[in-house]
Coordinates of C-alpha atoms in Angstrom, one line a residue:
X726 CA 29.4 33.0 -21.8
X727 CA 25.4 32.5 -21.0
X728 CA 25.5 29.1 -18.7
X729 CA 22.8 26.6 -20.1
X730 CA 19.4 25.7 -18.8
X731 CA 19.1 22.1 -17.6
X732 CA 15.6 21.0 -18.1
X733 CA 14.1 18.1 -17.0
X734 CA 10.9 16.8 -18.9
X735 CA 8.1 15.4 -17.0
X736 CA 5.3 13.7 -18.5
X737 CA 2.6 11.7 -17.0
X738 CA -0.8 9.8 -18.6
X739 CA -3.8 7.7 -16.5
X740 CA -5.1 4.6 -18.1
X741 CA -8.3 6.9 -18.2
X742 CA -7.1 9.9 -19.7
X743 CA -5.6 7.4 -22.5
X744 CA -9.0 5.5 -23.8
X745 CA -11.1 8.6 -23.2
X746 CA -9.1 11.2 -24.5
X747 CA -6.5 10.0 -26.6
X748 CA -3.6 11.4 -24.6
X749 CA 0.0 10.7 -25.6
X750 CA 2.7 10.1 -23.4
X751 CA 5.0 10.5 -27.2
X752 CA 3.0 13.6 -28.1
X753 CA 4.0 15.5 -24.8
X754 CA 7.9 14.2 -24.8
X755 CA 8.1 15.4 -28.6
X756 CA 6.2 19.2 -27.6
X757 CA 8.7 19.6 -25.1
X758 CA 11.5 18.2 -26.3
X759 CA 10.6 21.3 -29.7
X760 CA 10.4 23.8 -26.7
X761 CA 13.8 22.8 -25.6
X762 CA 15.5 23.1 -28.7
X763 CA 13.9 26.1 -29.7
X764 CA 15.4 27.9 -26.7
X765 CA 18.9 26.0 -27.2
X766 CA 18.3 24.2 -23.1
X767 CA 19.9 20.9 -22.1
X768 CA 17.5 18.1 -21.8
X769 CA 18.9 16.3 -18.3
X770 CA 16.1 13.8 -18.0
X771 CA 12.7 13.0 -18.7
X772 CA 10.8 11.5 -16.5
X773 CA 7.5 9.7 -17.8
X774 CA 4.2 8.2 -15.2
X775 CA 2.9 5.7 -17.2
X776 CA -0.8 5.0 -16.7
X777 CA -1.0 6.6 -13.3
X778 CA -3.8 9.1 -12.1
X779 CA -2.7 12.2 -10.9
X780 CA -5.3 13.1 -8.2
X781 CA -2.4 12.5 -5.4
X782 CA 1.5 11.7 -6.0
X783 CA 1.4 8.7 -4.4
X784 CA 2.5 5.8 -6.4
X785 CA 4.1 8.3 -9.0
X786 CA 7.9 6.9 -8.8
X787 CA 9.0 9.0 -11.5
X788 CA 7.8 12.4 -9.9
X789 CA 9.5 11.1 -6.5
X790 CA 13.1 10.6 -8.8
X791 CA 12.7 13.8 -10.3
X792 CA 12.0 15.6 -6.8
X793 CA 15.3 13.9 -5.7
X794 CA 17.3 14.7 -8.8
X795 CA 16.0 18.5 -8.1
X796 CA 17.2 18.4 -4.3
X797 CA 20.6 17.0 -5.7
X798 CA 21.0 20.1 -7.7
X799 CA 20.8 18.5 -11.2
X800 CA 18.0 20.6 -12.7
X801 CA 17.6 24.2 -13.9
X802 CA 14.4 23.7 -14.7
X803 CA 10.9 21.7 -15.0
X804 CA 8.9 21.7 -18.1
X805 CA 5.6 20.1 -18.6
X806 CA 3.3 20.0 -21.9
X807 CA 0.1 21.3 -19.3
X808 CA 0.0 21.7 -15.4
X809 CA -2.2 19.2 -14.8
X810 CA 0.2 17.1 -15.7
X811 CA 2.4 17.5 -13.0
X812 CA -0.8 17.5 -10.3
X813 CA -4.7 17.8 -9.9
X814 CA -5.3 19.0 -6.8
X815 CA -4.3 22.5 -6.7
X816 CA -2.5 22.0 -3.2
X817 CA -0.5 19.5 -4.6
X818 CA 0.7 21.5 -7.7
X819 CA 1.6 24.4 -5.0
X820 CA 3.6 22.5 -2.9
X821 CA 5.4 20.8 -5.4
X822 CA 6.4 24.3 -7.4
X823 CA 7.3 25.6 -3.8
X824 CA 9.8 23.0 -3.5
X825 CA 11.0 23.9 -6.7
X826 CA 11.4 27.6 -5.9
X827 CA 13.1 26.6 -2.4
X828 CA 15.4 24.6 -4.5
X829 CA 16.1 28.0 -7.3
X830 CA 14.4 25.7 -10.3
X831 CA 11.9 27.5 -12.5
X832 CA 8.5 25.5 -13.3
X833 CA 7.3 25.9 -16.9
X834 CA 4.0 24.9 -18.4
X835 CA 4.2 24.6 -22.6
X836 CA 0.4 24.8 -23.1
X837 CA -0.2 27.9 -20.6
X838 CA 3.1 29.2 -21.7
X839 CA 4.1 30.4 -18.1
X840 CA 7.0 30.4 -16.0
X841 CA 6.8 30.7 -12.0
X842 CA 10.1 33.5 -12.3
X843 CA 7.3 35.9 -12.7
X844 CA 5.2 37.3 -10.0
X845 CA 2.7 37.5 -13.1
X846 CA 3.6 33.9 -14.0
X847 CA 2.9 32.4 -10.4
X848 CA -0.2 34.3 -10.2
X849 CA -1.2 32.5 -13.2
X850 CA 0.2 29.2 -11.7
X851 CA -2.8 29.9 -9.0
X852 CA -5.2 30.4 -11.5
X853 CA -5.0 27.7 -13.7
X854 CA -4.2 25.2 -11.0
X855 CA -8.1 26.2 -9.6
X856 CA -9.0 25.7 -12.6
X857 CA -7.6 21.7 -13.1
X858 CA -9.0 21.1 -9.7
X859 CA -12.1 22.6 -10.3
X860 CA -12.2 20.5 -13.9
X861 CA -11.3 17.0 -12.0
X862 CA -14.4 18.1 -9.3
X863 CA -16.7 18.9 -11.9
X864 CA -16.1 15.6 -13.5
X865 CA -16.2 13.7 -10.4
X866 CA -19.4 15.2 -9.3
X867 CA -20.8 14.6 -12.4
X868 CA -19.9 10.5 -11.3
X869 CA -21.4 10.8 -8.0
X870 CA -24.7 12.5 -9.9
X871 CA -25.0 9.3 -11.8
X872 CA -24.4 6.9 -8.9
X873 CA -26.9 9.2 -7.1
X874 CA -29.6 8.4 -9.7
X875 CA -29.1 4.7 -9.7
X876 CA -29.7 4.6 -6.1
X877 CA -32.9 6.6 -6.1
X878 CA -33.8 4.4 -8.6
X879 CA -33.2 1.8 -6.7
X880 CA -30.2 0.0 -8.6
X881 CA -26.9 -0.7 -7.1
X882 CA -23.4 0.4 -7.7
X883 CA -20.4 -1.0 -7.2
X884 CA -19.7 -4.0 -5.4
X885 CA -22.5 -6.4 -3.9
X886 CA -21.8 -8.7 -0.4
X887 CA -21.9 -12.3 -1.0
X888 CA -25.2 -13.1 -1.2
X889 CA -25.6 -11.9 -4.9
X890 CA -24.3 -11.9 -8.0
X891 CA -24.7 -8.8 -10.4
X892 CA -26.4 -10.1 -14.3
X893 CA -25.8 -7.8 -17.2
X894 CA -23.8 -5.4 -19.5
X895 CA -21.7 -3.0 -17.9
X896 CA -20.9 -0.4 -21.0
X897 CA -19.6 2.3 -20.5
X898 CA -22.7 4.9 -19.0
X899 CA -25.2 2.0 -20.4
X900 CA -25.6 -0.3 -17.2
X901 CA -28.4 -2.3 -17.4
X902 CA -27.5 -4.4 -14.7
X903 CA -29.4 -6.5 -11.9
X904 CA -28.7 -8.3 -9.0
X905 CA -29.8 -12.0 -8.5
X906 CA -29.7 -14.5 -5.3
X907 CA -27.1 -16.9 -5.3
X908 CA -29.0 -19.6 -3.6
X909 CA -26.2 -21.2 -1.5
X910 CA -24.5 -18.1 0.1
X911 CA -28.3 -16.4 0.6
X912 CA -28.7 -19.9 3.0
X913 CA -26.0 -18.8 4.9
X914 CA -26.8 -14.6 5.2
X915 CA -30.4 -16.1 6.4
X916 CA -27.8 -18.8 9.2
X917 CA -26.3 -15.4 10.4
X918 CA -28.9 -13.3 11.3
X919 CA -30.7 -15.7 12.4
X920 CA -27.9 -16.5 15.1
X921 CA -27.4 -13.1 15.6
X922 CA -31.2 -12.8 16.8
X923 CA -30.8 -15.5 18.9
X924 CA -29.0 -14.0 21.1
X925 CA -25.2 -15.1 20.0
X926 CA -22.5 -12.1 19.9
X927 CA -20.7 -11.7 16.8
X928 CA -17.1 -13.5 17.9
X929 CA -19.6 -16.2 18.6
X930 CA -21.0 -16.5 15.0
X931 CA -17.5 -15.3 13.5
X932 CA -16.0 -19.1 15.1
X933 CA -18.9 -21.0 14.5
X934 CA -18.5 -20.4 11.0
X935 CA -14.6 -20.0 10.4
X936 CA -14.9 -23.9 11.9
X937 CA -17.6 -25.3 9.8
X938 CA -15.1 -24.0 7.0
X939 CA -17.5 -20.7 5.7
X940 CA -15.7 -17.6 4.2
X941 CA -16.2 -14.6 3.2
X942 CA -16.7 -13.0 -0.4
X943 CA -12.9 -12.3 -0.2
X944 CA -12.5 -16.0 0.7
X945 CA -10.8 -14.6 4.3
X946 CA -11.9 -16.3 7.6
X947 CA -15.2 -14.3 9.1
X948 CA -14.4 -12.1 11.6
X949 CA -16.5 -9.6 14.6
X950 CA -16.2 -6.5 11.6
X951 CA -17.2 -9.3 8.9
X952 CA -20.2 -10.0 10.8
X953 CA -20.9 -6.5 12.0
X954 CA -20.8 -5.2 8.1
X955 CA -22.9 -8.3 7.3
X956 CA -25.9 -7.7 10.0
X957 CA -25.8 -3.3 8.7
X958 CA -26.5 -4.2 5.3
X959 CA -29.9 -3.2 4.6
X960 CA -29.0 -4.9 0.8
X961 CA -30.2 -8.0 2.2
X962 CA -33.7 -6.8 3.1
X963 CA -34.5 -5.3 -0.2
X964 CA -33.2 -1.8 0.2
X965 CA -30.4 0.2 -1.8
X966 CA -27.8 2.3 0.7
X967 CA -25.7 4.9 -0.8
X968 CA -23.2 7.6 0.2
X969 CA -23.1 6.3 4.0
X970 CA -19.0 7.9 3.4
X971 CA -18.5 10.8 2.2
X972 CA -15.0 11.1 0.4
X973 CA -14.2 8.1 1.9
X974 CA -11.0 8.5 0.0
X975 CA -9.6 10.7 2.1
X976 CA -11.3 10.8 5.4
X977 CA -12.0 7.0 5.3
X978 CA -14.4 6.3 8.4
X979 CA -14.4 9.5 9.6
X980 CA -16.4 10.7 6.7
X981 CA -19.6 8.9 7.8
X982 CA -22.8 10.5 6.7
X983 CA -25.5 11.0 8.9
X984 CA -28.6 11.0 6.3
X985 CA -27.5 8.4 3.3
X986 CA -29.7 7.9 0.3
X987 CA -32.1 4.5 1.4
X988 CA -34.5 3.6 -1.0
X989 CA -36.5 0.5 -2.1
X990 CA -34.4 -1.9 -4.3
X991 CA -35.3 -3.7 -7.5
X992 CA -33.6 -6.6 -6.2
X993 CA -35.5 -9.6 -3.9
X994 CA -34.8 -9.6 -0.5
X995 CA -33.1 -12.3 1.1
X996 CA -34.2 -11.3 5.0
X997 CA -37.3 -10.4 5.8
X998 CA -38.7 -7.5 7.6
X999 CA -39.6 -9.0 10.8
X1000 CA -36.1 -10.6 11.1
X1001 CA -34.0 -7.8 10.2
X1002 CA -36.3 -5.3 12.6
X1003 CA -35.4 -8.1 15.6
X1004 CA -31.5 -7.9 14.5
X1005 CA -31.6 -3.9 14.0
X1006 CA -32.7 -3.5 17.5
X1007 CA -30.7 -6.1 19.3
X1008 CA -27.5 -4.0 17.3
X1009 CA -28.7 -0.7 18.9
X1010 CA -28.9 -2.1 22.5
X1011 CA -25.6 -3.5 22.4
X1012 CA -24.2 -0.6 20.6
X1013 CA -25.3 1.2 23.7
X1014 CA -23.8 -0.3 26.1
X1015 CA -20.2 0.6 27.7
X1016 CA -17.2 -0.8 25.8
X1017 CA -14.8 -2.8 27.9
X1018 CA -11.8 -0.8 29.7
X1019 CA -8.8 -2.9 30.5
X1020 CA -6.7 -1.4 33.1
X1021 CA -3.3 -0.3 32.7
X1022 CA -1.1 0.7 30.1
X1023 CA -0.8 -1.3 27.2
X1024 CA 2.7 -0.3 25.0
X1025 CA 2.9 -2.6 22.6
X1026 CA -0.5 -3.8 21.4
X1027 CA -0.6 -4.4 17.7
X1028 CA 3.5 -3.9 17.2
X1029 CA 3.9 -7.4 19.1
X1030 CA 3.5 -10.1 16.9
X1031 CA 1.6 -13.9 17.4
X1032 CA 4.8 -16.6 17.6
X1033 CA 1.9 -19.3 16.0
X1034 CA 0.3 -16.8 12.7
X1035 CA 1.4 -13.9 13.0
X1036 CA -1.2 -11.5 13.7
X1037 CA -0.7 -8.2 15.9
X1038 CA -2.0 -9.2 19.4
X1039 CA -4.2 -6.9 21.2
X1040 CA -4.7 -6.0 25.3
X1041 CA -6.5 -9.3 27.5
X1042 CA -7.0 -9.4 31.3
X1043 CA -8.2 -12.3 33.2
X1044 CA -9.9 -12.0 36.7
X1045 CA -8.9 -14.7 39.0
X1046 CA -10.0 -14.9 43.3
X1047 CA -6.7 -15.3 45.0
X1048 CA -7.2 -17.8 48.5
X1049 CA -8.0 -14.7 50.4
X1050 CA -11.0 -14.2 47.8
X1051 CA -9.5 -10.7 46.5
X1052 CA -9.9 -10.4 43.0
X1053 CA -6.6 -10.3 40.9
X1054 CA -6.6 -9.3 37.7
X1055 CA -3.9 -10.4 35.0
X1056 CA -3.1 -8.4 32.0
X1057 CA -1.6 -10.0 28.7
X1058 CA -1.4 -9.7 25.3
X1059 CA -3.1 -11.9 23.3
X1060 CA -3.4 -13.2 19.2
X1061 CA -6.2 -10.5 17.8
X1062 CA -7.0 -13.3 15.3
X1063 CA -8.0 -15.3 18.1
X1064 CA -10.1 -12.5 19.7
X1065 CA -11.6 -11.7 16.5
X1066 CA -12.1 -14.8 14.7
X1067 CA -11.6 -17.5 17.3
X1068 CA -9.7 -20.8 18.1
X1069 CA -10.2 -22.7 14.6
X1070 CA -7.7 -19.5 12.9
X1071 CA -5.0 -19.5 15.9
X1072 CA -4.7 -19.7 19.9
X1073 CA -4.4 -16.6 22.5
X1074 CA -0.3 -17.2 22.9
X1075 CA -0.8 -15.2 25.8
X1076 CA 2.0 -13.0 27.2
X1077 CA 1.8 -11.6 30.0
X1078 CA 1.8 -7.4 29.7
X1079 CA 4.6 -6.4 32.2
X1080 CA 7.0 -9.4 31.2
X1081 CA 6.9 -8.4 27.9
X1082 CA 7.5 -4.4 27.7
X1083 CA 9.8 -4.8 30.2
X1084 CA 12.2 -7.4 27.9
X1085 CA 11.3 -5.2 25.2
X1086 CA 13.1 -2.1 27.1
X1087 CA 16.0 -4.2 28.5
X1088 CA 16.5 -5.3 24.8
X1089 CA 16.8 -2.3 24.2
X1090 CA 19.9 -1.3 27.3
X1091 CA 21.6 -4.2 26.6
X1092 CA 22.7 -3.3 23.5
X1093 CA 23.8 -0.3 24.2
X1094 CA 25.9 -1.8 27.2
X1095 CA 27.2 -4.2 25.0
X1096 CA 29.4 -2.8 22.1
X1097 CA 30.3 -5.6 20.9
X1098 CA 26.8 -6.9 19.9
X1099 CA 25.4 -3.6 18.6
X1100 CA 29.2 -3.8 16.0
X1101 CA 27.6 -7.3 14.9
X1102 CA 24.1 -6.1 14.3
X1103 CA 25.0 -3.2 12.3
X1104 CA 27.5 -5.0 10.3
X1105 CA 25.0 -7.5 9.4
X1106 CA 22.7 -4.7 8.3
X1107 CA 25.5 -2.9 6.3
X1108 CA 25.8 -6.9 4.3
X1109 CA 22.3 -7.4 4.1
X1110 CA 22.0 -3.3 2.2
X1111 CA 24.9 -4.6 -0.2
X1112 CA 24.2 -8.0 -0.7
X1113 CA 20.1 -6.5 -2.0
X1114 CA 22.2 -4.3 -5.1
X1115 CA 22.7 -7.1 -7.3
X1116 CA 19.5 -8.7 -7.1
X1117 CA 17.9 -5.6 -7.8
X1118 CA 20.4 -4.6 -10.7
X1119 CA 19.4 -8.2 -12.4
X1120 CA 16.0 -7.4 -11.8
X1121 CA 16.2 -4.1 -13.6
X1122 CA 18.4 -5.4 -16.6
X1123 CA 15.4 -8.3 -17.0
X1124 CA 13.0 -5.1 -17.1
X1125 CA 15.2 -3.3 -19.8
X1126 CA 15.1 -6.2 -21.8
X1127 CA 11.5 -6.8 -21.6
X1128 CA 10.3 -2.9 -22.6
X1129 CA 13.2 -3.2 -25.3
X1130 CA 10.8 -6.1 -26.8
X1131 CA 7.4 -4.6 -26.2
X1132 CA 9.1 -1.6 -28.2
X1133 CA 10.1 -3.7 -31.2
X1134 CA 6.7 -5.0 -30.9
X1135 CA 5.1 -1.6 -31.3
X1136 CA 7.3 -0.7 -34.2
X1137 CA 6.5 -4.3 -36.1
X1138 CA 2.9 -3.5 -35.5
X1139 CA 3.3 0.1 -36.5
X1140 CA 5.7 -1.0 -40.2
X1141 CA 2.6 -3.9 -40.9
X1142 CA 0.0 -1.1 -40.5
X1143 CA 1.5 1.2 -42.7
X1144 CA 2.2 -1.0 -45.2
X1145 CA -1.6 -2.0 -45.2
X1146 CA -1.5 -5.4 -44.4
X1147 CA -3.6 -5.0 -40.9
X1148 CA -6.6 -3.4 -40.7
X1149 CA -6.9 -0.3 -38.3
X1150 CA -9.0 -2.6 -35.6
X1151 CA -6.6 -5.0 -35.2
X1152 CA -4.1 -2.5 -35.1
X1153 CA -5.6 -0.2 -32.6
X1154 CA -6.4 -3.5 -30.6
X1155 CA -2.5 -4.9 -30.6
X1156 CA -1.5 -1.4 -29.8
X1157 CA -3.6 -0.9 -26.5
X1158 CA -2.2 -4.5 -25.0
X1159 CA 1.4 -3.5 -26.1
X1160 CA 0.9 0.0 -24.7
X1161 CA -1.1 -1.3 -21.0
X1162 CA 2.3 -4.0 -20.7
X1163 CA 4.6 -0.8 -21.9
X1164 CA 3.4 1.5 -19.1
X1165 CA 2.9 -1.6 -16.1
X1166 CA 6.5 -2.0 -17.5
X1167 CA 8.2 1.3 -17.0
X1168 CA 5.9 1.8 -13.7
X1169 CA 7.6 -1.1 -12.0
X1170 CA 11.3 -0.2 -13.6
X1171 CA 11.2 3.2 -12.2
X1172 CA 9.7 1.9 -8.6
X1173 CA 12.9 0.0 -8.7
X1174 CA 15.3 2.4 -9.5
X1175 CA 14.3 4.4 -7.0
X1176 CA 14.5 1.4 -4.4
X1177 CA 17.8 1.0 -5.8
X1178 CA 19.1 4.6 -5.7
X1179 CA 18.3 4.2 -2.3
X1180 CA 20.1 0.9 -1.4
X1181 CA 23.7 1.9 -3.0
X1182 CA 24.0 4.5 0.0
X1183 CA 27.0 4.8 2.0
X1184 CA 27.4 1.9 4.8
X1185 CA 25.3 3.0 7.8
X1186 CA 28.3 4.4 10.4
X1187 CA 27.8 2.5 14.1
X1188 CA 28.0 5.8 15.6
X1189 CA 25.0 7.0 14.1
X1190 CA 23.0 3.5 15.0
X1191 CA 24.1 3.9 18.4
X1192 CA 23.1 7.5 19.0
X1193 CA 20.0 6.9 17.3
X1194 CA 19.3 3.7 19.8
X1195 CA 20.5 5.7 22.8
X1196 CA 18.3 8.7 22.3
X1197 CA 15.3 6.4 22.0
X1198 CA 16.1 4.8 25.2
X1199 CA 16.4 7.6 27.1
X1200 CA 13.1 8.6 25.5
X1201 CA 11.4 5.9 26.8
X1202 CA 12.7 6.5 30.1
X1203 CA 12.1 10.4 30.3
X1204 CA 8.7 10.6 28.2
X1205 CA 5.0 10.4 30.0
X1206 CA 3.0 7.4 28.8
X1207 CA 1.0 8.8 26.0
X1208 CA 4.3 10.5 24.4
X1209 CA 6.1 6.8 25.4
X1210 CA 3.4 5.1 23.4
X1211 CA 3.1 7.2 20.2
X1212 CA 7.6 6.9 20.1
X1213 CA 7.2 3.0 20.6
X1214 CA 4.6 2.7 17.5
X1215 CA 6.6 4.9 15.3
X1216 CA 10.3 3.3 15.9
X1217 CA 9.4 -0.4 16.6
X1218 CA 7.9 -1.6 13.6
X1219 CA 7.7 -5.4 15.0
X1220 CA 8.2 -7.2 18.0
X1221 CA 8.6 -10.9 17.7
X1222 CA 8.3 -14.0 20.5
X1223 CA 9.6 -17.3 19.9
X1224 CA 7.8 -21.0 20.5
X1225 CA 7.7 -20.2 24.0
X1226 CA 6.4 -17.3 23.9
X1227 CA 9.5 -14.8 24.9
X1228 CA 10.6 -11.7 23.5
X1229 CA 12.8 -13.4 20.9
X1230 CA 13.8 -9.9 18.8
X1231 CA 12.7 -6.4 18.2
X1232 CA 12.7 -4.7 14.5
X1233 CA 13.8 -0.9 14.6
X1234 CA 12.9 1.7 11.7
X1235 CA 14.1 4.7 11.8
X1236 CA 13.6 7.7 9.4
X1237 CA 14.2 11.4 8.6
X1238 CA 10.7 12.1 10.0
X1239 CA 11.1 10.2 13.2
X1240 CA 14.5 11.9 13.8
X1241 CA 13.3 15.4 13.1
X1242 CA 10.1 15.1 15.4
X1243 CA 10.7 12.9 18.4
X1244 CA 14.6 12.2 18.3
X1245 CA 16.0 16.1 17.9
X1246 CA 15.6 19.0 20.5
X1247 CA 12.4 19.8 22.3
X1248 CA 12.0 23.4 22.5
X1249 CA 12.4 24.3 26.3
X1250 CA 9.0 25.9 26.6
X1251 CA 6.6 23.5 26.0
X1252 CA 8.3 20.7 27.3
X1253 CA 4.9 19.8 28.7
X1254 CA 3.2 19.6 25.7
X1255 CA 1.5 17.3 23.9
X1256 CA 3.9 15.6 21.5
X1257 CA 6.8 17.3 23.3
X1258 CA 9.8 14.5 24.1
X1259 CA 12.2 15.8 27.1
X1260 CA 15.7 15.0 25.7
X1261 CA 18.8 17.4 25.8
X1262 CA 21.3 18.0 22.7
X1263 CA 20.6 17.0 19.3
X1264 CA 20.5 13.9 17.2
X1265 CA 22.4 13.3 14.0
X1266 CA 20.6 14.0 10.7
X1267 CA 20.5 11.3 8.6
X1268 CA 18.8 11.1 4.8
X1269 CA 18.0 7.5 5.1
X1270 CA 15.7 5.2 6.4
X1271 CA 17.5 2.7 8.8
X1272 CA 16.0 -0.3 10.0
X1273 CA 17.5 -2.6 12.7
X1274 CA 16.7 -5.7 14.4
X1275 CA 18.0 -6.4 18.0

C-alpha cells in the first residue's frame, strides 16, 4: 500500500503586499489545500506569517515552527502557493530548500508547478528564485530613485533631527512636504554648536545639558554620539544629505559612502555658514588626533553591569605619583553612562579591573569545587523552566480567545455586507482593522508557541551543567587573551556587582552554537589559530539554550 504524503502548508503576507496588491492569506490556504486534495496528501499543518515581510526570516515564528516540525520528522513535504512566499532573497530560499533536502522533504511551489525531486525542478528552483530577488531589487531601486530625486531637489526624506518639524500631506508617491523651524529646540541646536566652537568637548556639552534637563528628539539623555550626530548634520545649515549608508540594512556603519548626494535645501537654515565652517574644522582636528589606549587587558567591559543604573561599564585608568614620584597607573571599570553622558545620569561605580575578572573566574572554580552549590543552582533553574509553562499556556489560551472574537467579528461584518445593509467603504474599512488586529494576533500566538515548545523540554541534567561550566573554565585558563575574550562575551551574558560594588553574581548562556564552536574539539593542527580554543575530548551536545546564574 502507497504510504501518504504529509504536507505541510506555508503561507505568508506583508502589511504591504496586502494594501497594494490585494494578497490573501485565505486565497493561498484554499489553492493549496485544492492541490492537496487533488493528489489525495495529508495536510499535517499549515503554517501562516501574518503581515510579515519576507526580505529575511527573521521575525517569521511560523517558518522557524515549521523548520522544527521538519527536523522532527513530521513532514513529507512543503507546499507553497509561489516561492516567494517562502523567501525573497534567493540565498535564503536556497538554504532553506537545502535544509529541506538534508532532511528528505520535497519543496513544492503551486503557481511554478515544480518540485525540487527533479534535477529539472531544482534547476528551476534557481531560476525563479533570481527572478523574486531580482523583482524585490527592481522595486527597491525604483524607492531609492525616488528618494534620490527628492534630495537633488533639495527635499528631505525620512526622519528630520529635532530642530524641525515636517508640514504637509504624505500620500502615497504625492509628498508635498516641507520642513519648518521649531523655534524652541532651533535655540538649543544654535546653544550646541555654539559651545562646541568654543572650545568644549562633546561629554562636556552632553552633561551640561542632561543637567539643565534637555533631551533628545527620542526624549533620551544627550550623550558624546548624540552630540557628534548633531554637530555632522549639515540639515541645520540649509543643506540636504542623502545616501551617506549604503544598505545600511545590512552592513550598518560599515556601509558608509564616501561621495553622498549634498545639495542646497528648500528648508531655512538654522546655523549659519561661518559657524558651522568654525565647528566643521575644529571636528576634523580632533578627529585627527590619536584615540586614547588604556593599557592592559580589559575582559569584561560592556558584560559587567553598573550596581546604581545599570549600564554596561567600559575600561578607565587613573594616573596617580606614588611618594617616590613614579607614576602608577590604576585600571577600573567604570559606568559608560557616566563616561558618555556624565554625573547628572549616574556615577563611575568604579571597580577596579584585576579585582573584578579575577572574582569573576574564582566564581566560576568555586562552583565547580563545590557540588553541592552547583545541585542548588541547577535545581532552581530546572523550577524556574517549569514554573514559566503555565504562565505562558494562560497567556496563549487568552490569545485563542481573542482571534476566536476577531473571527466572529469578520464573519458579522461579512453576513451585514452581504445582506446589503453596509456599504462596501465601511465594509472594506472594518475589514482592514479586523484583519491588522487578526495578523498582530496570530504573529504574537505563534512567537509564543514557539517560546513554549521550547520551555516544556526535559529538566536540564546537572551533569551536562557541570561539563559545560568545567570546559569553560578550563578555557579560560588554556586560551590566549584574544580567544579568552571573544569565549567570555559569548557565555557570560551579564556580570552583576552589589551596593558595594563586588562581584555579586554572574549570568551564564549557553547554546548549541557556543557548544559547537568554542566548547567541542579543536582540530590538532591549527591549534594556534585564530578562533582555535586548546581543550581535549569533547563536550556534550545539547539542543537547548541553557542559561545559569552563579
Amino acid at each position: 500500500m502507497e504510504e501518504t504524503i504529509r504536507v505541510a502548508i506555508y503561507a505568508r503576507v506583508s502589511t504591504e503586499e496586502q494594501a497594494e496588491h490585494g494578497y490573501s492569506i485565505d486565497a493561498q490556504l484554499d489553492t493549496l489545500r485544492s492541490y492537496c486534495t487533488l493528489y489525495k496528501k495529508q495536510i499535517v499543518g499549515e503554517y501562516v506569517d501574518r503581515g510579515i515581510s519576507g526580505k529575511s526570516t527573521e521575525g517569521r515564528y511560523e517558518l522557524q515552527r515549521l523548520l522544527q516540525d521538519v527536523k522532527a520528522g513530521l513532514i513529507d513535504e512543503v507546499a507553497v502557493w509561489k516561492i516567494n512566499r517562502l523567501a525573497r532573497k534567493n540565498i535564503d530560499l536556497l538554504q532553506i530548500v537545502e535544509f529541506l533536502k538534508k532532511h528528505n522533504v520535497a519543496f513544492h511551489s503551486f503557481s511554478e508547478n515544480f518540485e525540487t525531486q527533479t534535477a529539472m525542478g531544482r534547476f528551476s528552483l534557481h531560476l525563479m528564485g533570481a527572478i523574486s530577488e531580482l523583482e524585490r531589487e527592481t522595486i527597491v531601486d525604483n524607492v531609492r530613485m525616488g528618494h534620490r530625486q527628492r534630495a537633488k531637489s533639495g527635499k528631505h526624506n525620512g526622519k528630520v533631527p529635532i530642530g524641525y518639524r515636517v508640514e504637509g500631506s504624505a500620500d502615497g508617491r504625492n509628498r508635498d512636504t516641507k520642513l519648518v523651524i521649531i523655534k524652541e529646540e532651533a535655540v538649543l541646536i544654535r546653544k550646541i554648536f555654539e559651545m562646541y566652537a568654543s572650545g568644549q568637548g562633546l561629554k562636556a556639552i552632553a552633561n551640561e545639558l542632561n543637567w539643565e534637563g534637555y533631551r533628545t528628539g527620542t526624549k533620551k539623555p544627550f550623550s558624546t554620539c548624540a552630540i557628534a550626530n548633531l554637530l555632522d548634520n549639515p540639515i541645520f545649515v540649509g543643506k540636504i544629505r542623502y545616501n551617506q549608508y549604503q544598505n545600511w540594512g545590512e552592513k550598518r556603519r560599515r556601509g558608509k559612502n564616501d561621495h553622498p548626494i549634498l545639495e542646497d535645501g528648500q528648508h531655512p537654515p538654522i546655523i549659519d555658514q561661518n559657524l558651522w565652517d568654525k565647528v566643521q574644522l575644529l571636528r576634523k582636528k580632533k578627529g585627527d588626533m590619536p584615540k586614547k589606549r588604556f593599557e592592559g587587558e580589559y575582559l569584561l567591559t560592556g558584560i559587567i553591569r553598573c550596581p546604581e543604573c545599570g549600564a554596561a561599564m567600559t575600561a578607565s585608568r587613573t594616573v596617580n605619583r606614588s611618594k617616590d614620584g613614579t607614576k602608577v597607573t590604576r585600571m577600573y571599570y567604570s559606568c559608560g553612562r557616566f563616561r558618555s553622558q556624565g554625573s547628572s545620569v549616574c556615577h563611575a561605580n568604579s571597580i577596579r579591573k584585576a579585582e573584578a575578572e579575577k572574582a569573576v573566574t574564582d566564581r566560576i572554580q568555586s562552583v565547580l569545587e563545590q557540588p553541592d552549590i552547583l545541585k542548588a543552582i541547577v535545581k532552581n533553574v530546572n523550577e524556574k523552566r517549569s514554573g514559566r509553562i503555565k504562565p505562558l499556556r494562560d497567556e496563549l489560551s487568552r490569545f485563542n480567545v481573542r482571534i476566536a472574537n476577531l473571527e466572529d467579528k469578520r464573519r458579522k461584518y461579512l453576513d451585514l455586507y452581504e445582506r446589503d445593509e453596509i456599504n462596501y467603504n465601511l465594509f472594506s474599512e472594518r475589514l482592514k482593522v479586523i484583519n491588522g488586529e487578526m495578523d498582530n494576533e496570530l504573529t504574537q500566538k505563534a512567537r509564543l508557541e514557539l517560546e513554549l515548545r521550547g520551555d516544556v523540554a526535559e529538566p536540564v541534567p546537572y551533569e551536562l551543567v557541570r561539563s559545560l561550566i568545567k570546559r569553560f573554565d578550563e578555557l579560560l585558563r588554556k586560551s590566549p587573551f584574544e580567544q579568552r575574550k571573544t569565549l567570555l562575551h559569548l557565555i557570560i551574558k551579564k556580570i552583576h556587582l552589589d551596593d558595594k560594588r563586588r562581584v555579586n553574581d554572574v549570568e551564564l548562556c549557553f547554546s548549541s552554537e557556543t557548544e559547537k564552536h568554542f566548547l567541542s574539539v579543536a582540530p590538532s593542527a591549527v591549534q594556534t589559530a585564530e578562533g582555535a580554543f586548546p581543550i581535549d575530548g569533547k563536550a556534550p551536545n545539547f539542543k537547548q539554550q541553557l542559561c545559569i546564574v552563579i
